[in-house]
PDB file of C-alpha atoms in Angstrom:
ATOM      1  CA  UNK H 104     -18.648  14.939 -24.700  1.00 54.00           C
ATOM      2  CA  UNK H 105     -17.251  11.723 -25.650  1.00 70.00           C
ATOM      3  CA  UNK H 106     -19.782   8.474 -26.855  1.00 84.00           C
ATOM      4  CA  UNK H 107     -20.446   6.543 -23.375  1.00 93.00           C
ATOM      5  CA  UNK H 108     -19.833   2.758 -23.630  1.00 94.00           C
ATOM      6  CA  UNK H 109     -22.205   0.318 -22.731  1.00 94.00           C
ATOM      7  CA  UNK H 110     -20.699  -2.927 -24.785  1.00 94.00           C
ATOM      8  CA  UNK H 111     -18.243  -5.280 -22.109  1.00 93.00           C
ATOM      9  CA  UNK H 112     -16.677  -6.366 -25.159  1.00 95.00           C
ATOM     10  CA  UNK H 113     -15.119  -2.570 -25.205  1.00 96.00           C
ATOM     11  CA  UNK H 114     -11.064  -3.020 -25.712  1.00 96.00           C
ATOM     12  CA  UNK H 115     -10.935  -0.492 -22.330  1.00 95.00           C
ATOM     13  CA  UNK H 116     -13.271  -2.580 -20.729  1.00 96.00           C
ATOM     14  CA  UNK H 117     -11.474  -5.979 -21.044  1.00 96.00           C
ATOM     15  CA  UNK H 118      -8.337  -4.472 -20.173  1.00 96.00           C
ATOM     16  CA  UNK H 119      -9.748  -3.025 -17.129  1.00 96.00           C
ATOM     17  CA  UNK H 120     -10.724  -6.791 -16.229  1.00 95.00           C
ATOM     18  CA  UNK H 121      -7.707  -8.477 -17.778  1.00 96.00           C
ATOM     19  CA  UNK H 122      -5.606  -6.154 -14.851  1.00 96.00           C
ATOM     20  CA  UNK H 123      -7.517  -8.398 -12.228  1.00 94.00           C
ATOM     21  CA  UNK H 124      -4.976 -10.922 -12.808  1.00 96.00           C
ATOM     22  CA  UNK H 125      -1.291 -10.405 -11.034  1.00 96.00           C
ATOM     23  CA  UNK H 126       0.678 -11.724 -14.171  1.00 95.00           C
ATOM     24  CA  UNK H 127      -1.079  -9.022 -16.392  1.00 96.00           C
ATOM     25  CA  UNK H 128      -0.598  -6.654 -14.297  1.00 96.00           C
ATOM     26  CA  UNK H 129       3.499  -7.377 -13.916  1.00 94.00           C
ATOM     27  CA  UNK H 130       3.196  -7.808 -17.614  1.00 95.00           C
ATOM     28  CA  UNK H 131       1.666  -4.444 -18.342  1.00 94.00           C
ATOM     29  CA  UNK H 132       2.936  -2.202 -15.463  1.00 95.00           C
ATOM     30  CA  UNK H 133      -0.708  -0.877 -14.654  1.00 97.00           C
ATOM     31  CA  UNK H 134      -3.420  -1.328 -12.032  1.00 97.00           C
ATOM     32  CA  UNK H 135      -6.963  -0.715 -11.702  1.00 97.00           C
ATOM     33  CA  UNK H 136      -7.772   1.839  -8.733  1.00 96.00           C
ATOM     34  CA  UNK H 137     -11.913   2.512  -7.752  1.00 94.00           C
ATOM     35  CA  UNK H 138     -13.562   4.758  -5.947  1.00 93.00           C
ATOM     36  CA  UNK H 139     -13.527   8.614  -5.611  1.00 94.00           C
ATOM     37  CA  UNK H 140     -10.694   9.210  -2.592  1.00 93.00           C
ATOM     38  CA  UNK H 141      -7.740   6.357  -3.894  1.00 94.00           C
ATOM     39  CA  UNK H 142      -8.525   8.064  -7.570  1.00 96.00           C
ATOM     40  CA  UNK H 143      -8.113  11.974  -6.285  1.00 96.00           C
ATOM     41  CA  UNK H 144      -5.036  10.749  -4.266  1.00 95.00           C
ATOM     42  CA  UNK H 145      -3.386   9.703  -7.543  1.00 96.00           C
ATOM     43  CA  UNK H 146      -4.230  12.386  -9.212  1.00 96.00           C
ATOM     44  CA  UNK H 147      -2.943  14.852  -6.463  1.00 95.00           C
ATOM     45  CA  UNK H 148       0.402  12.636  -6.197  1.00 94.00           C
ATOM     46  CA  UNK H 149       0.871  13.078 -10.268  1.00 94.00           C
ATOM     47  CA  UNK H 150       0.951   9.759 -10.335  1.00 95.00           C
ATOM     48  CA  UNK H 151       0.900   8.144 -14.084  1.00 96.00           C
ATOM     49  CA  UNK H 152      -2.902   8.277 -15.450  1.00 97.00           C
ATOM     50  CA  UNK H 153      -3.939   5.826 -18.678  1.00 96.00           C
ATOM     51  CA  UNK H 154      -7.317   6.882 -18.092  1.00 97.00           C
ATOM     52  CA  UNK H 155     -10.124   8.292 -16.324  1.00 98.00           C
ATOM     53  CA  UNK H 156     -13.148   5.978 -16.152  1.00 97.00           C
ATOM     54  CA  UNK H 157     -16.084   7.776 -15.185  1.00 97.00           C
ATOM     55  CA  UNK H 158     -19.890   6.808 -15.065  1.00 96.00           C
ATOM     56  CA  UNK H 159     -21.932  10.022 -15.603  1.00 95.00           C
ATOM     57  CA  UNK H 160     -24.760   9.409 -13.930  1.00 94.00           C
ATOM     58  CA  UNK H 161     -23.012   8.257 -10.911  1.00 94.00           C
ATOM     59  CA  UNK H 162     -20.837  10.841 -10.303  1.00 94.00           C
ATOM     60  CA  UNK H 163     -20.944  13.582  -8.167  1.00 93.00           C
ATOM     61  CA  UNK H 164     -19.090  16.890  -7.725  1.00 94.00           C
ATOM     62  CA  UNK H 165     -16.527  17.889  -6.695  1.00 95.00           C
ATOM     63  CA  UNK H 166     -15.354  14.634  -8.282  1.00 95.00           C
ATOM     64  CA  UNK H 167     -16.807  15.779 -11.579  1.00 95.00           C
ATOM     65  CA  UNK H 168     -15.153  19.156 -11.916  1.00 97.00           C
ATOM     66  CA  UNK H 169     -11.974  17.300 -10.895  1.00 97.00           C
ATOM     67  CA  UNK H 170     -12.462  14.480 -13.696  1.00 97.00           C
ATOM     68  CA  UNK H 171     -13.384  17.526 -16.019  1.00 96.00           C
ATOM     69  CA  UNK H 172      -9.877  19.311 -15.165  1.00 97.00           C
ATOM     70  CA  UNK H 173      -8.207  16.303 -15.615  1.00 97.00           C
ATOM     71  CA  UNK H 174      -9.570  15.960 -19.542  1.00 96.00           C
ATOM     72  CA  UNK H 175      -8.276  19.342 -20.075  1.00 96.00           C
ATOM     73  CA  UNK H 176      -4.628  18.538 -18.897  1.00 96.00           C
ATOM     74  CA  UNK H 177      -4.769  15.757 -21.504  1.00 96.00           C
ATOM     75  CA  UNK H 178      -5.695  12.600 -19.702  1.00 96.00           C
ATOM     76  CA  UNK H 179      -7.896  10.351 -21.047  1.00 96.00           C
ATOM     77  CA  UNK H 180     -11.364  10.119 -19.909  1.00 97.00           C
ATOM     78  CA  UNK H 181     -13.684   7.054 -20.794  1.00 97.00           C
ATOM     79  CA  UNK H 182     -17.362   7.483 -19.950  1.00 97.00           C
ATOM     80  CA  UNK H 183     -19.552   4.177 -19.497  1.00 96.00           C
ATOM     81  CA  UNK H 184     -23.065   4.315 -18.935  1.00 96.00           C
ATOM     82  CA  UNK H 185     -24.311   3.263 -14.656  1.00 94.00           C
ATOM     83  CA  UNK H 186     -24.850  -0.361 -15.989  1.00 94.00           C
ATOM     84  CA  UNK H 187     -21.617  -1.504 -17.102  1.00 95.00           C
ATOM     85  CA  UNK H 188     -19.497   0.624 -14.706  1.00 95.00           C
ATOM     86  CA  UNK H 189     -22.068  -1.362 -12.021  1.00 92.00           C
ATOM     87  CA  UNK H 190     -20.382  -4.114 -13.758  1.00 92.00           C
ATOM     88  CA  UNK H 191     -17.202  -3.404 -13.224  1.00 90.00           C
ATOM     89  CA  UNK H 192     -17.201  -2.280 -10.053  1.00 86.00           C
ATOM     90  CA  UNK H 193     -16.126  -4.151  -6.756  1.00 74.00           C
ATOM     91  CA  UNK H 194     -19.009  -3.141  -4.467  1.00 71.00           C
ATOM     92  CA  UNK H 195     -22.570  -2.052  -4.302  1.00 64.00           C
ATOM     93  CA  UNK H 196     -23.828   1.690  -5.046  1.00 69.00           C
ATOM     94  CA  UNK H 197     -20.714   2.290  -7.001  1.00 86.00           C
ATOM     95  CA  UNK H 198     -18.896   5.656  -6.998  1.00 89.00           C
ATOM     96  CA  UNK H 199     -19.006   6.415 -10.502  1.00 94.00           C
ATOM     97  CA  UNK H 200     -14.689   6.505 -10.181  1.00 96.00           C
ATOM     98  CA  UNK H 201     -11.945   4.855 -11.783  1.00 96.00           C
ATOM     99  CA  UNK H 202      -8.939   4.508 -13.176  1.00 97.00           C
ATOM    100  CA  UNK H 203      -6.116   3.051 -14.581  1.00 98.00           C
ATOM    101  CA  UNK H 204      -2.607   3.978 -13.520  1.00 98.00           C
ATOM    102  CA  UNK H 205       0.581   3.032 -13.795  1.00 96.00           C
ATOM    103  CA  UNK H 206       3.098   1.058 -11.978  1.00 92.00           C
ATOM    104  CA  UNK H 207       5.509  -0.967 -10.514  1.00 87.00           C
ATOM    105  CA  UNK H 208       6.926  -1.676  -6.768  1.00 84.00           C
ATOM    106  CA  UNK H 209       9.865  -0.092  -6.591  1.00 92.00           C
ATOM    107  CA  UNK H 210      13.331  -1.322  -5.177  1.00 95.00           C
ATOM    108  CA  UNK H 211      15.649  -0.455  -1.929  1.00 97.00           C
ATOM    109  CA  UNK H 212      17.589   1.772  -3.543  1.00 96.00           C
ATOM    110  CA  UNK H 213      14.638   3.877  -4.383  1.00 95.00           C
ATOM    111  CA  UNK H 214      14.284   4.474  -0.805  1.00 97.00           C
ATOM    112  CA  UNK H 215      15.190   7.771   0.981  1.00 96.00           C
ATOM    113  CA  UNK H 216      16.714   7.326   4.473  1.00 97.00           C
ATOM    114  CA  UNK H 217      16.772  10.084   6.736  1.00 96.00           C
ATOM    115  CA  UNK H 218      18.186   9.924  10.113  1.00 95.00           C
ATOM    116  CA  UNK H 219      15.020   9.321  11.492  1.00 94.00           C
ATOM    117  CA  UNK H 220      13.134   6.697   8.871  1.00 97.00           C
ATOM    118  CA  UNK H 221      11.316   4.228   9.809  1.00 97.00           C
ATOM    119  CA  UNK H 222      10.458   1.632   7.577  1.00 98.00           C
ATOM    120  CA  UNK H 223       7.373  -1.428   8.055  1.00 98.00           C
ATOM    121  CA  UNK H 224       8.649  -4.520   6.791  1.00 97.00           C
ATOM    122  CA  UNK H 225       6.619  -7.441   6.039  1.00 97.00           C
ATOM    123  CA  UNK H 226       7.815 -10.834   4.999  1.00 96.00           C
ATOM    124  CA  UNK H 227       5.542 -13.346   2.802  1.00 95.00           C
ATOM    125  CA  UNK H 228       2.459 -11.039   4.009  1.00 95.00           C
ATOM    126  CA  UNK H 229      -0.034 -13.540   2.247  1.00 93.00           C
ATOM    127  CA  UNK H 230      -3.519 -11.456   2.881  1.00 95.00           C
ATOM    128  CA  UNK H 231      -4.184  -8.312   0.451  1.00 96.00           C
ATOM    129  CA  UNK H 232      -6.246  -6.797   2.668  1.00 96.00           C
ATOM    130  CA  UNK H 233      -3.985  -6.334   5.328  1.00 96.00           C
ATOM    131  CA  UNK H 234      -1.068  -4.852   3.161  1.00 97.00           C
ATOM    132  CA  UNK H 235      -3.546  -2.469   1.814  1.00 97.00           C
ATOM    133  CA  UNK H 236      -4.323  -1.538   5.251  1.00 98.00           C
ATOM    134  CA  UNK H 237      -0.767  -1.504   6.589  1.00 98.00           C
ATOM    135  CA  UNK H 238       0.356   1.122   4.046  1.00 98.00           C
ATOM    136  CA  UNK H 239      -2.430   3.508   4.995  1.00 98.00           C
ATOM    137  CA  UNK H 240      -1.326   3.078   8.358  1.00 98.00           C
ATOM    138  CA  UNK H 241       2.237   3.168   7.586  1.00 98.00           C
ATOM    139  CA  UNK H 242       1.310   6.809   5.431  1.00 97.00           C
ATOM    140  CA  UNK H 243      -0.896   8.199   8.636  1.00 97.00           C
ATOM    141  CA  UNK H 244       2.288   7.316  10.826  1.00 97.00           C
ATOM    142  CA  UNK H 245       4.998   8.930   8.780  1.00 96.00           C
ATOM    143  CA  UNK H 246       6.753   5.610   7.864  1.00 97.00           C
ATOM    144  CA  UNK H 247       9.282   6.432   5.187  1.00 97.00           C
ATOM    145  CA  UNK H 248       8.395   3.360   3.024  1.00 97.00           C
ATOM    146  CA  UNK H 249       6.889  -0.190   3.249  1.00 98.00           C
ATOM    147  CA  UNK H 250       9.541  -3.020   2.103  1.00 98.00           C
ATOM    148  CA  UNK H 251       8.000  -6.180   1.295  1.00 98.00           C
ATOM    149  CA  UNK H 252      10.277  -9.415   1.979  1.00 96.00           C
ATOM    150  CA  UNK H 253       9.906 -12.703  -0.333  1.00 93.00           C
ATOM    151  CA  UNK H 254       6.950 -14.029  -1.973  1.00 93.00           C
ATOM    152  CA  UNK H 255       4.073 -11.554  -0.855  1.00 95.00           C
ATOM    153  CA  UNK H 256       1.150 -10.444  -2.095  1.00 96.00           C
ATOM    154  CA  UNK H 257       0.844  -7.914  -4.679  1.00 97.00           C
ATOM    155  CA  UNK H 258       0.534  -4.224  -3.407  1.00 97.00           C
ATOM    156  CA  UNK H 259      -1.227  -3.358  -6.784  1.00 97.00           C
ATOM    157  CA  UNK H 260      -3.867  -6.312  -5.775  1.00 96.00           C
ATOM    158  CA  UNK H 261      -7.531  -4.738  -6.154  1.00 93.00           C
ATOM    159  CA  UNK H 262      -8.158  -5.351  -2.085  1.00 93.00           C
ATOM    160  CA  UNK H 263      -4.875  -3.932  -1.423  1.00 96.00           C
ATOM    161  CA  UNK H 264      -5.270  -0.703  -3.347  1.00 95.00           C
ATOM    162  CA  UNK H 265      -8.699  -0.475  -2.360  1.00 93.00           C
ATOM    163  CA  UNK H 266      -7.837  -0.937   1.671  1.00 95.00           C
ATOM    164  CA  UNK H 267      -4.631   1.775   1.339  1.00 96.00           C
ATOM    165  CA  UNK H 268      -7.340   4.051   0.210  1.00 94.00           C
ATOM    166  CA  UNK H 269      -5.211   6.045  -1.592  1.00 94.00           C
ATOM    167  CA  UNK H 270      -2.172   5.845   0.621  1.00 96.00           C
ATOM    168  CA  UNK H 271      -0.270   3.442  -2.748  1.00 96.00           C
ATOM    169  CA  UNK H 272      -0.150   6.532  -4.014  1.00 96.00           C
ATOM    170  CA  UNK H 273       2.205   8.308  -1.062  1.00 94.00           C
ATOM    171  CA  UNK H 274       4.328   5.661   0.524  1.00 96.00           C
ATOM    172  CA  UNK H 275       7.034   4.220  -0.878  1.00 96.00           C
ATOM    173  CA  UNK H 276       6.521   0.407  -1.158  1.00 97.00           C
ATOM    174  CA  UNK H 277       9.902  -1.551  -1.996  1.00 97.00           C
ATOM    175  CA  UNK H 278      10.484  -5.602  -2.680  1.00 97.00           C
ATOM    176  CA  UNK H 279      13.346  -7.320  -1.994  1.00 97.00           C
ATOM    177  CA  UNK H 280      14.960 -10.555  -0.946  1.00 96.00           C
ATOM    178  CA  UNK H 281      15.796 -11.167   2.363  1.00 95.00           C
ATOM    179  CA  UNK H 282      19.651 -11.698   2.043  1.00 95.00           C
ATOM    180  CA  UNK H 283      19.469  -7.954   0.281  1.00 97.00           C
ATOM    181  CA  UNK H 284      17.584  -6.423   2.689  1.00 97.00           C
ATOM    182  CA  UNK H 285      20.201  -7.556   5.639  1.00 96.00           C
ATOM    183  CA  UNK H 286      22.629  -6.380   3.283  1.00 97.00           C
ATOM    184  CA  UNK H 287      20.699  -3.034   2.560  1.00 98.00           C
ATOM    185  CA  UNK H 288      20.362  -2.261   6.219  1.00 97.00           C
ATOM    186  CA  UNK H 289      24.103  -2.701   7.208  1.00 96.00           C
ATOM    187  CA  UNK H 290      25.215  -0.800   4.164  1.00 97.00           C
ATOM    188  CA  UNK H 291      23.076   2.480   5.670  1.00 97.00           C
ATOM    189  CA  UNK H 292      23.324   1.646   9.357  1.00 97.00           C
ATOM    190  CA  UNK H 293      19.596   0.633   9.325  1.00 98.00           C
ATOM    191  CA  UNK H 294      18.702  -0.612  12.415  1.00 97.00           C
ATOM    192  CA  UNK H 295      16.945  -4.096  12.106  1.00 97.00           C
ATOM    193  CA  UNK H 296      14.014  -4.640  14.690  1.00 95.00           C
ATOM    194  CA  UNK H 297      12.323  -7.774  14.487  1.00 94.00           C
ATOM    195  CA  UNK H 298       8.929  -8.445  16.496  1.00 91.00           C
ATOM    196  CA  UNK H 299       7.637 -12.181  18.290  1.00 84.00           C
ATOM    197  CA  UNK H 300       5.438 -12.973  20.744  1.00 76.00           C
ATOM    198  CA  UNK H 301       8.039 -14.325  22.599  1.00 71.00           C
ATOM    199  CA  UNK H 302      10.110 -11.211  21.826  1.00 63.00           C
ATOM    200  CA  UNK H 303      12.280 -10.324  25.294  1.00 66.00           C
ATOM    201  CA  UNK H 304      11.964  -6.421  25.413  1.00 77.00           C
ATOM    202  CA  UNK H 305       8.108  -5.314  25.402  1.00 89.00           C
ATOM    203  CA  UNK H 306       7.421  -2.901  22.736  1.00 89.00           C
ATOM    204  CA  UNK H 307       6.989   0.579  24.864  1.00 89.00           C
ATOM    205  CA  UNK H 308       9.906  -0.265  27.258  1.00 89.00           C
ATOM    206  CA  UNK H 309      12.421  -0.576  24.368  1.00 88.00           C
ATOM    207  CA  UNK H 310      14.418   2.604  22.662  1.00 90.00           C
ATOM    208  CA  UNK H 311      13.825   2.047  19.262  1.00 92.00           C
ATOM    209  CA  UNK H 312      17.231   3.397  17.169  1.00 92.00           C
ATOM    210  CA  UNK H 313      16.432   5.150  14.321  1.00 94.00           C
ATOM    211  CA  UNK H 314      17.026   4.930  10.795  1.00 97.00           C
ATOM    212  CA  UNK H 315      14.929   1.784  11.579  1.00 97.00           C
ATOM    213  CA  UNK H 316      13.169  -1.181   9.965  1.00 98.00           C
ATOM    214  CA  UNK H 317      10.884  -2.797  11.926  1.00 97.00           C
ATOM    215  CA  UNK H 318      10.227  -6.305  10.589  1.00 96.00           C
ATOM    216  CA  UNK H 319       6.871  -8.529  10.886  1.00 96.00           C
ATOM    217  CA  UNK H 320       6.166 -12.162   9.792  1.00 91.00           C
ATOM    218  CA  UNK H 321       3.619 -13.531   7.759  1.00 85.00           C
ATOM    219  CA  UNK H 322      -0.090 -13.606   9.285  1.00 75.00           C
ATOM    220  CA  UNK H 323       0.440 -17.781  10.153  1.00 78.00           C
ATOM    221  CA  UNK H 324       4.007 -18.517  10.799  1.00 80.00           C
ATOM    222  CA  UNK H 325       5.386 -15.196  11.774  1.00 84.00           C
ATOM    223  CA  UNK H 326       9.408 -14.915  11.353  1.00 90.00           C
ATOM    224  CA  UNK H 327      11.709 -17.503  10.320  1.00 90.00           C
ATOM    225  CA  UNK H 328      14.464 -18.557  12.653  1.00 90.00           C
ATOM    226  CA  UNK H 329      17.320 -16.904  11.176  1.00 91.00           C
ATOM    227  CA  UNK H 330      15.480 -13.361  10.474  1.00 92.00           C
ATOM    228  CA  UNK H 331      14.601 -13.354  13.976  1.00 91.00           C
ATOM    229  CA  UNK H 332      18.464 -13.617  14.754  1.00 91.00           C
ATOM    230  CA  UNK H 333      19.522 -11.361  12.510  1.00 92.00           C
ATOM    231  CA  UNK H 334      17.400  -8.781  14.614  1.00 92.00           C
ATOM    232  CA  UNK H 335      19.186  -5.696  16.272  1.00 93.00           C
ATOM    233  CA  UNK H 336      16.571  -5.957  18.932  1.00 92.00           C
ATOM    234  CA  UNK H 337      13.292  -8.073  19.441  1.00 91.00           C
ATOM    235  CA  UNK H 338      10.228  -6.313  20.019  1.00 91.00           C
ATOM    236  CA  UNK H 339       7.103  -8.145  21.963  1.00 89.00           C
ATOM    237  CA  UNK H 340       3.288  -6.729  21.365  1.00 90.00           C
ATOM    238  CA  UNK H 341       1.855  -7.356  25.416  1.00 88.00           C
ATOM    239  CA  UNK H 342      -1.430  -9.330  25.073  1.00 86.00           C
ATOM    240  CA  UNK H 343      -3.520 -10.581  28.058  1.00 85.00           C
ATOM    241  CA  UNK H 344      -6.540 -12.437  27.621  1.00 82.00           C
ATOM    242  CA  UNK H 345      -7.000 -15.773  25.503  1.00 81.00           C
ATOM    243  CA  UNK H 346      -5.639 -15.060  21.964  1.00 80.00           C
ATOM    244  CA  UNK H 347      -2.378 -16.043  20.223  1.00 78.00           C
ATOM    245  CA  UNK H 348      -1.833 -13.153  18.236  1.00 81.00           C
ATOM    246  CA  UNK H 349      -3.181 -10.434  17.010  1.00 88.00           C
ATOM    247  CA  UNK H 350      -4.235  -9.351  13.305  1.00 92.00           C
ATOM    248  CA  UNK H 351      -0.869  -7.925  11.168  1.00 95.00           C
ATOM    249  CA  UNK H 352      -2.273  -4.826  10.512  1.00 96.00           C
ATOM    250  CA  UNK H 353      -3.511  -4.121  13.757  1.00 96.00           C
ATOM    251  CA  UNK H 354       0.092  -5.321  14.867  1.00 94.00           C
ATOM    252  CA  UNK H 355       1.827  -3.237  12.281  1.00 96.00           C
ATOM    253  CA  UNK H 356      -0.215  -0.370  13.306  1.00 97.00           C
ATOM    254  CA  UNK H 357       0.329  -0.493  16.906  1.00 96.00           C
ATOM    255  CA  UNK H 358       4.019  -0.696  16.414  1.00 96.00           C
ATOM    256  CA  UNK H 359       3.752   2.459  14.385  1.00 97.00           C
ATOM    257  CA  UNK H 360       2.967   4.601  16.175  1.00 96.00           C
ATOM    258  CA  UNK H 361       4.674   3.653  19.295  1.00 95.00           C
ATOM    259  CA  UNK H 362       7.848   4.782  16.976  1.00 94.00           C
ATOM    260  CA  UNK H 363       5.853   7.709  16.178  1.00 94.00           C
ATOM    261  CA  UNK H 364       5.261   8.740  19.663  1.00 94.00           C
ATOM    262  CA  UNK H 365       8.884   7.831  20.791  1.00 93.00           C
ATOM    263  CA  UNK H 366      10.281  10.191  17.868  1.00 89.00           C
ATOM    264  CA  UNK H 367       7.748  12.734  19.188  1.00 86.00           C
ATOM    265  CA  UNK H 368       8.715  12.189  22.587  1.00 83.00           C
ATOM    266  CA  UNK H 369      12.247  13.029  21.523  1.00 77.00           C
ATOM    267  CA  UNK H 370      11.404  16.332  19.662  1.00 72.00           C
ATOM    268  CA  UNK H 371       9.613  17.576  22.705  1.00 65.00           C
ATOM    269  CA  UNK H 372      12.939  16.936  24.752  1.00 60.00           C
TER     270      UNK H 372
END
């Protein structure tokens, strides 16, 4: 067995918290993932492994025997001692888990279509959290992809990799600008279906076409003027009781599977 570090002034250790930062971690092409479920979903996806960070005296099996079969195919495993993975961890009663992996967001034309895609599309989403969330929602629902519009919040953010729990790892998630998305969508007959709370066709009485990308605003301002007129069709969420709006994600989610259940629908016909 390898020596287990205790010292934070370990090389693997300040990289680990050097990839907290968004500029490293465009610099470097790598993020930090915790925990045992987002780590076994990157290892089942074959996703690109630096390393393995494990605490031994945290960790459990099967997690163990899966760490241990990873060492044998060649990946790297670091072992720190409870203390200093405590330390590097992002909650209380720590897993024992880690990794680093690596990547980058990819672009449109990484993205399959298929005749019925659906894609989420999120412009400036500002809140980590929420993206995380929306592209484990956006895997449960069979979205083909998440495209992210303008300046938005990174997908390899810890509190976005930590809410997709694990999902990063099996949905596309594209960024582009907005004048190349319109573009991207006419060029393959995407439908473009934009969503307001003052949207004219509620969300369950519309047909939603499909190859489609359904396309939500920021959490404070929603959509901009012009993408709302570039829609194909307008969706509206129904709400009764006092509130304005209603979370993204929760939004995003609810969308979802209305699209799921309409292509359902369909296949049952």
């Amino acid at each position: 067995m390898s020596e287990v570090i205790v010292s934070a002034s370990n090389p693997l250790i300040k990289r680990v918290r050097l990839l907290a930062d968004r500029r490293h971690r465009r610099r470097e092409g790598a993020f930090v993932v915790r925990g045992i479920q987002p780590v076994w979903q990157a290892v089942e996806a074959r996703a690109e492994i630096e390393a393995l960070i494990v605490a031994p005296e945290l960790l459990r099996e099967p997690a163990a025997a899966m760490v241990a079969g990873q060492q044998a195919r060649g990946i790297r495993v670091a072992r720190l001692s409870a203390d200093l993975f405590g330390r590097i961890a992002d909650r209380d009663g720590p897993s024992g888990l880690a990794a680093i992996v690596r990547g980058r967001p990819s672009g449109l034309a990484d993205l399959a279509i298929g005749p019925d895609s659906v894609f989420v599309t999120l412009h400036e989403v500002g809140n980590p959290g929420n993206l995380g969330t929306i592209i484990r929602t956006a895997d449960a629902a069979g979205a083909a992809g998440v495209i992210l519009l303008g300046p938005c919040t990174d997908p390899f953010d810890p509190a976005a990799v930590k809410a997709s729990m694990g999902a990063i790892f099996g949905v596309p998630v594209a960024t582009a600008g907005t004048a190349e998305f319109r573009s991207w969508c006419r060029e393959h007959a995407v439908a473009l279906a934009v969503t307001s709370g003052k949207g004219a066709g509620v969300l369950w009485d519309e047909v939603l076409p499909r190859p489609a990308a359904i396309l939500l605003g920021s959490e404070g301002a929603g959509l901009p003027e012009d993408l709302l007129a570039a829609g194909d069709l307008r969706l509206r969420i129904p709400m009764t009781g006092t509130a304005e709006s209603l979370n993204l994600a929760v939004a995003a989610g609810i969308v979802l599977y209305e699209a799921w259940r309409q292509r359902r629908s369909e296949e049952g016909r």
